[in-house]
């Protein structure tokens, strides 16, 4: 069952993630250095990975119904 918050998040393409302390510290450090919000930095990193050839290969395999490795 999907609760109201999850339903709204799906409509806005939002998710909640939990990071390690080290990862969060490093995202904060880099975001501060770049003078941008941490969430913006994370979104950019995810979008860059989404556009990478390796992720594209995963998408192709998933669409073809290939086996997971």
Short mmCIF file of C-alpha atoms in Angstrom, two decimals:
data_model
loop_
_atom_site.label_atom_id
_atom_site.label_comp_id
_atom_site.label_asym_id
_atom_site.label_seq_id
_atom_site.Cartn_x
_atom_site.Cartn_y
_atom_site.Cartn_z
CA UNK A 1 0.00 0.00 0.00
CA UNK A 2 1.33 3.47 -0.91
CA UNK A 3 0.88 6.21 1.66
CA UNK A 4 0.00 9.82 0.75
CA UNK A 5 3.58 11.09 1.06
CA UNK A 6 4.92 8.34 -1.22
CA UNK A 7 2.14 8.99 -3.72
CA UNK A 8 2.96 12.69 -3.86
CA UNK A 9 6.69 11.97 -4.12
CA UNK A 10 6.11 9.65 -7.08
CA UNK A 11 4.17 12.35 -8.90
CA UNK A 12 7.09 14.73 -8.43
CA UNK A 13 9.81 12.13 -9.18
CA UNK A 14 11.16 12.33 -5.63
CA UNK A 15 12.61 9.60 -3.45
CA UNK A 16 14.06 9.41 0.04
CA UNK A 17 17.50 7.87 0.49
CA UNK A 18 19.69 7.08 3.47
CA UNK A 19 23.42 7.71 3.11
CA UNK A 20 26.37 6.75 5.25
CA UNK A 21 27.77 9.48 7.49
CA UNK A 22 30.94 9.61 5.38
CA UNK A 23 28.99 10.03 2.12
CA UNK A 24 26.84 12.79 3.61
CA UNK A 25 29.88 14.60 5.03
CA UNK A 26 31.56 14.48 1.63
CA UNK A 27 28.46 15.67 -0.23
CA UNK A 28 28.17 18.56 2.24
CA UNK A 29 31.86 19.41 1.84
CA UNK A 30 31.68 19.46 -1.95
CA UNK A 31 28.35 21.31 -2.02
CA UNK A 32 29.73 23.99 0.27
CA UNK A 33 32.87 24.29 -1.87
CA UNK A 34 30.71 24.64 -5.01
CA UNK A 35 28.33 27.01 -3.19
CA UNK A 36 25.23 24.96 -3.99
CA UNK A 37 22.61 23.08 -2.00
CA UNK A 38 23.49 19.48 -1.13
CA UNK A 39 20.28 18.22 -2.76
CA UNK A 40 21.22 19.92 -6.03
CA UNK A 41 24.64 18.30 -6.00
CA UNK A 42 23.09 14.89 -5.33
CA UNK A 43 20.52 15.35 -8.09
CA UNK A 44 23.25 16.31 -10.54
CA UNK A 45 25.35 13.29 -9.57
CA UNK A 46 22.37 10.95 -10.06
CA UNK A 47 21.47 12.52 -13.40
CA UNK A 48 25.09 12.18 -14.59
CA UNK A 49 25.12 8.50 -13.61
CA UNK A 50 21.77 8.02 -15.36
CA UNK A 51 23.30 9.37 -18.57
CA UNK A 52 26.42 7.18 -18.32
CA UNK A 53 27.07 4.34 -20.77
CA UNK A 54 27.15 1.81 -17.93
CA UNK A 55 23.66 2.74 -16.77
CA UNK A 56 22.47 2.74 -20.37
CA UNK A 57 23.75 -0.82 -20.68
CA UNK A 58 21.76 -1.81 -17.57
CA UNK A 59 18.62 -0.25 -19.02
CA UNK A 60 19.09 -2.14 -22.29
CA UNK A 61 19.58 -5.42 -20.43
CA UNK A 62 16.50 -4.79 -18.30
CA UNK A 63 14.40 -3.99 -21.35
CA UNK A 64 15.61 -7.14 -23.08
CA UNK A 65 14.74 -9.17 -20.01
CA UNK A 66 18.34 -10.20 -19.47
CA UNK A 67 19.51 -11.96 -16.35
CA UNK A 68 20.86 -10.03 -13.38
CA UNK A 69 24.50 -10.57 -12.52
#
